[in-house]
Short mmCIF file of C-alpha atoms in Angstrom, two decimals:
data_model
loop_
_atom_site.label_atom_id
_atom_site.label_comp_id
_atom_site.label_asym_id
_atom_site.label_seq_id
_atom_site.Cartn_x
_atom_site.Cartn_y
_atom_site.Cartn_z
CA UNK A 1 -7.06 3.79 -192.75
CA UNK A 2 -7.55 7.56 -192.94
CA UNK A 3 -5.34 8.33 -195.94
CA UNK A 4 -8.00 9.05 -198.93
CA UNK A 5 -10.89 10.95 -199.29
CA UNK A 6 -13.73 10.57 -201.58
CA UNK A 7 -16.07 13.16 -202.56
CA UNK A 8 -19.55 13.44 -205.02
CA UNK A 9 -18.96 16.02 -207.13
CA UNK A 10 -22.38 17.86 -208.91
CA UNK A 11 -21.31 16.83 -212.35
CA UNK A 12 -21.54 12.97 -211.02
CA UNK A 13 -18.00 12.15 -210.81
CA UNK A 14 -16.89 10.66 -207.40
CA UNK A 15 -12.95 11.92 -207.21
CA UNK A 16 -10.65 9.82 -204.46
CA UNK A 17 -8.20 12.54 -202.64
CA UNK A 18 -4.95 11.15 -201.27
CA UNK A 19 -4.49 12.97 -198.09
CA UNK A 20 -0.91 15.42 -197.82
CA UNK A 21 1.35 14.14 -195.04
CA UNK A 22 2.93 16.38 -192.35
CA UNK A 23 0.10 18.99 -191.96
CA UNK A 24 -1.22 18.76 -188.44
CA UNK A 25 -2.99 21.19 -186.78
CA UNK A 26 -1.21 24.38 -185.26
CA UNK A 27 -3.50 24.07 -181.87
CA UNK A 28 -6.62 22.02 -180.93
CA UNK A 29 -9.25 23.71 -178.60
CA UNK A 30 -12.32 21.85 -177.16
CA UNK A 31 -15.46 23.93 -177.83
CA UNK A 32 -18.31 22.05 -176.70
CA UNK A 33 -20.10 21.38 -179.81
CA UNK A 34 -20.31 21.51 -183.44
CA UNK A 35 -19.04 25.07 -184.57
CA UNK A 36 -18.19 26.90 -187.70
CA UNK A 37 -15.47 29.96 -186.96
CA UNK A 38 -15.89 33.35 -187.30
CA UNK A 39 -12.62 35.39 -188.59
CA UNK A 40 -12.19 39.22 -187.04
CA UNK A 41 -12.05 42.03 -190.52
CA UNK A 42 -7.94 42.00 -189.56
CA UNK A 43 -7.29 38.35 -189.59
CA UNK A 44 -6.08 37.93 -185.93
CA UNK A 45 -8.30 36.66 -184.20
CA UNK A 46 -10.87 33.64 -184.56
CA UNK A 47 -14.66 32.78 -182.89
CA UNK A 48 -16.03 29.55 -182.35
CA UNK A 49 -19.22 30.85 -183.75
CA UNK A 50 -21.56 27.23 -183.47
CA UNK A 51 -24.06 26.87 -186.07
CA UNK A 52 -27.64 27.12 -185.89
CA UNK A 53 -27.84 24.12 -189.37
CA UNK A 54 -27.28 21.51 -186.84
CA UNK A 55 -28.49 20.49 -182.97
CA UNK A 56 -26.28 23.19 -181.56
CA UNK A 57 -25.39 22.73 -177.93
CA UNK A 58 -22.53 25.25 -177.10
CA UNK A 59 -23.55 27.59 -174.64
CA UNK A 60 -20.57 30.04 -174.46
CA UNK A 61 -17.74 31.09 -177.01
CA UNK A 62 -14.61 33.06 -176.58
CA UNK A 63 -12.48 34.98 -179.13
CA UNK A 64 -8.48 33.39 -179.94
CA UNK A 65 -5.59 34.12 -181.16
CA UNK A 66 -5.42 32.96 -184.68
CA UNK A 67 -1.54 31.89 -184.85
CA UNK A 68 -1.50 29.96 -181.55
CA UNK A 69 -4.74 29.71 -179.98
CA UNK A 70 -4.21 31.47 -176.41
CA UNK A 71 -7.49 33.43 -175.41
CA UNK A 72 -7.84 36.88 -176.50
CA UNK A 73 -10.83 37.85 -174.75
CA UNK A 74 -12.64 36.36 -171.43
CA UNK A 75 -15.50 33.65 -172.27
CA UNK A 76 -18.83 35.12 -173.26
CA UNK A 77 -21.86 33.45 -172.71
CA UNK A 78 -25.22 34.74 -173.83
CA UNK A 79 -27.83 32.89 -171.64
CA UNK A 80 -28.35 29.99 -173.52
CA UNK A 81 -27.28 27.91 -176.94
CA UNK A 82 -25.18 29.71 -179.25
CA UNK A 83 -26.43 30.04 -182.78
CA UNK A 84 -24.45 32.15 -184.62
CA UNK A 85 -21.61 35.01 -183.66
CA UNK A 86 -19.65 37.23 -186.07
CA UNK A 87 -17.30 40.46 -185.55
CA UNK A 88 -18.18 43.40 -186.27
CA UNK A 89 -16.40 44.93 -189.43
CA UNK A 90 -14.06 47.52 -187.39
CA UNK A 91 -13.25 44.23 -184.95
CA UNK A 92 -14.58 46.20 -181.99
CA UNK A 93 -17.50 44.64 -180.88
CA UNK A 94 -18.85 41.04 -181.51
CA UNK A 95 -22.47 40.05 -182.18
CA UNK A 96 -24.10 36.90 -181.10
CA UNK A 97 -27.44 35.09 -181.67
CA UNK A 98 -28.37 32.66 -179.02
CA UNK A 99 -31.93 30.86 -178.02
CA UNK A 100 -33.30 31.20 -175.01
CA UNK A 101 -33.40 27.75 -174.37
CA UNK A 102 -29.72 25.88 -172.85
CA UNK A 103 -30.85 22.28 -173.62
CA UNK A 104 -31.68 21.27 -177.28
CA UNK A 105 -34.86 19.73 -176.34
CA UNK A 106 -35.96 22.95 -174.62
CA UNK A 107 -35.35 24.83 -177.75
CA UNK A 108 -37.07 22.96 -179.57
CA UNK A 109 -39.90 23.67 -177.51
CA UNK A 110 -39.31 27.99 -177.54
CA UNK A 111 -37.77 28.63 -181.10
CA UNK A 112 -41.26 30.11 -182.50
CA UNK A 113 -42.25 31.85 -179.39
CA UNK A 114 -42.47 35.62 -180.12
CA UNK A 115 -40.94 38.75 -178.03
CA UNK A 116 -37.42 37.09 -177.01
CA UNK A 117 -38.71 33.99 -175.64
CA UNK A 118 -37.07 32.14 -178.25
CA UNK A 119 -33.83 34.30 -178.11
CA UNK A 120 -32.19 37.38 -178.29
CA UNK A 121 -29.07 39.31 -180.17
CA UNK A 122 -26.71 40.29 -178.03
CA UNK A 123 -23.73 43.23 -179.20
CA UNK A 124 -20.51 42.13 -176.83
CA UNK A 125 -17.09 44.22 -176.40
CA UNK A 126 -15.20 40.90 -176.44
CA UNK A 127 -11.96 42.27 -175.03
CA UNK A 128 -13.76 43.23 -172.17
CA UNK A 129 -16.66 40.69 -172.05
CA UNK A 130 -19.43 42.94 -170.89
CA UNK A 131 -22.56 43.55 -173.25
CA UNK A 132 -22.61 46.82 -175.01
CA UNK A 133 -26.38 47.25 -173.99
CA UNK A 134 -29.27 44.73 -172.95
CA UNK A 135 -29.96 41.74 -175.19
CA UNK A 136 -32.27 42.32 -177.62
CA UNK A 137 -35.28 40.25 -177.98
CA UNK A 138 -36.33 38.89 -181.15
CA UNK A 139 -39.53 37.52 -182.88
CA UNK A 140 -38.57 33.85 -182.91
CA UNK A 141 -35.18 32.34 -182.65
CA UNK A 142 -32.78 34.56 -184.02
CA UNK A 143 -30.59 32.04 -186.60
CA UNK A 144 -28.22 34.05 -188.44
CA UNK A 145 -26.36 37.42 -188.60
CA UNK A 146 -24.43 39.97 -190.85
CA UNK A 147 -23.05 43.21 -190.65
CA UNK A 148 -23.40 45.61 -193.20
CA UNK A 149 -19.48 46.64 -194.39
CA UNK A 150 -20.12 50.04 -192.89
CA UNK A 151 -21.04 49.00 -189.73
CA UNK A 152 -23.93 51.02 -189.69
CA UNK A 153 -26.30 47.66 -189.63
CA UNK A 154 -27.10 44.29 -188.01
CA UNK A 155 -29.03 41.86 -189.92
CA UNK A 156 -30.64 39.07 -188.09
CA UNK A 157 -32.49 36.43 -189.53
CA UNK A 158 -34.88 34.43 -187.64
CA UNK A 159 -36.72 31.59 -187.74
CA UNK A 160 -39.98 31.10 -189.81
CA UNK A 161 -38.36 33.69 -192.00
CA UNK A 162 -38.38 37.01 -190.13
CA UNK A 163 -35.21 38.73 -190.37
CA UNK A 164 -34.98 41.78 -188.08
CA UNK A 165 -32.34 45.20 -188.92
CA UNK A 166 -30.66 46.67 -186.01
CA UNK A 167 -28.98 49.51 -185.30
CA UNK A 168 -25.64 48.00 -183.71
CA UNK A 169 -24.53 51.42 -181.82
CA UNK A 170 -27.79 51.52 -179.94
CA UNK A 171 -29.47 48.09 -180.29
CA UNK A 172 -32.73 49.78 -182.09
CA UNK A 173 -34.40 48.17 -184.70
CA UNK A 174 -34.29 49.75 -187.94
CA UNK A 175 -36.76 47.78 -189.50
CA UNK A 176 -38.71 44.59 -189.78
CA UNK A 177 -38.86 42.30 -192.93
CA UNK A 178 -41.17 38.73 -193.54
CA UNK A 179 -39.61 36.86 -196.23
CA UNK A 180 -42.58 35.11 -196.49
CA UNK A 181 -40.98 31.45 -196.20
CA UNK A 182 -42.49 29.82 -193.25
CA UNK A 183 -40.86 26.79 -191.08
CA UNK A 184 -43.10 26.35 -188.62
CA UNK A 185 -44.23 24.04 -187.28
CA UNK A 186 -41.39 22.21 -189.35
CA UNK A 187 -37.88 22.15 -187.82
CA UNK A 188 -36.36 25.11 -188.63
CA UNK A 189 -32.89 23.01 -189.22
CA UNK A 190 -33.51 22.36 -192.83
CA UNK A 191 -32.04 23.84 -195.24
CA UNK A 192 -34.30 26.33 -196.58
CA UNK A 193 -34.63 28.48 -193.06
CA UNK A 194 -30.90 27.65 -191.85
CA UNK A 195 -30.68 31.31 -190.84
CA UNK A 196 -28.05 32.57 -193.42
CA UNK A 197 -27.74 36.43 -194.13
CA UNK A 198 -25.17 38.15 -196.08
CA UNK A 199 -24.85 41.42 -197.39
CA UNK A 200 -23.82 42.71 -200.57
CA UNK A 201 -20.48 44.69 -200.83
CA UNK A 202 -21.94 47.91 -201.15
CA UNK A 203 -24.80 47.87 -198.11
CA UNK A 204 -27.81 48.08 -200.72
CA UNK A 205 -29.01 44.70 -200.49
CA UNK A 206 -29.75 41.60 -198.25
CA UNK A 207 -29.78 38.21 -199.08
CA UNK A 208 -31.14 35.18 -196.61
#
């Protein structure tokens, strides 16, 4: 009937949730396809950011208002499906990962072909929706990204674990790192290459 929830918790208990009443959603938008959401640094805006975990199969994205939904920025679409997007930590600028493929079974086919023919990173002024410079091509599929808190880096990590650093105020890359964890010629949707980056709080270190 809808009302409970169970869930399987890691110290073996299952725990049934009873639902609250009365808290529907404040707006519903269609995205076309699975998505996590990216939050801007100041709260205000959200960003259907997709998810490269999962068959992914949104091809564009578009920044909204957090309290009501209405577009803040025109739609942006990178060229093919959307794997990851994030804000930048001022809010200026947006980043986005995308394959180069816009069908899944396509990508399937590209996502370990070398020098952007898998996909590219791509640094967007999203008020505006005009790229900041040409999309930048990366090793393999590009999977995941993070910004360092100072702005001063783009991490991207890639698939067959190659994560790439970028410069995001000229699109350079800073530097080139092998994590050593190889995918291929496994899907690159398990867990162990999803394409998750994050930086720690002061900029020193990189975890994927």
């Amino acid at each position: 009937g809808g009302g409970l929830i169970a869930t399987a918790q890691w110290d073996g208990r299952i725990v049934i949730w009873r639902l609250p009443t009365g808290n529907r959603p404040r707006f519903e938008i269609t995205i076309g396809g699975v998505s996590l959401i990216a939050g801007s640094p100041d709260r205000r805006y959200v960003l259907p950011s997709a998810t490269s975990f999962r068959d992914s199969t949104m091809l564009m994205t578009q920044v909204r208002e957090a309290n009501d939904g209405p577009p803040a920025g025109p739609i942006l679409s990178p060229g093919g499906i959307l794997c990851d997007a994030v804000f930048s930590p001022d809010g200026q600028s947006l980043a986005t990962a995308s394959s180069a493929a816009a069908t899944v079974e396509e990508r399937k086919k590209v996502r370990f072909e070398p020098d952007g023919r898998a996909g590219s990173v791509q640094l967007w002024d999203w008020r505006r929706g005009e790229r900041r410079f040409a999309p930048l091509p990366m090793p393999t599929e590009p999977r995941g990204l993070a910004f360092r808190a100072d702005g001063s880096m783009l991490a991207a990590a890639c698939a067959d674990g190659l994560v790439m650093l970028l410069d995001p105020a000229t699109g350079h890359v800073l530097q080139k790192l092998d994590s050593g964890v190889r995918s291929k010629p496994r899907t690159p949707n398990l867990w162990f290459p999803n394409g998750l980056a994050v930086f720690s709080p002061d900029g020193l270190r990189l975890a994927t």
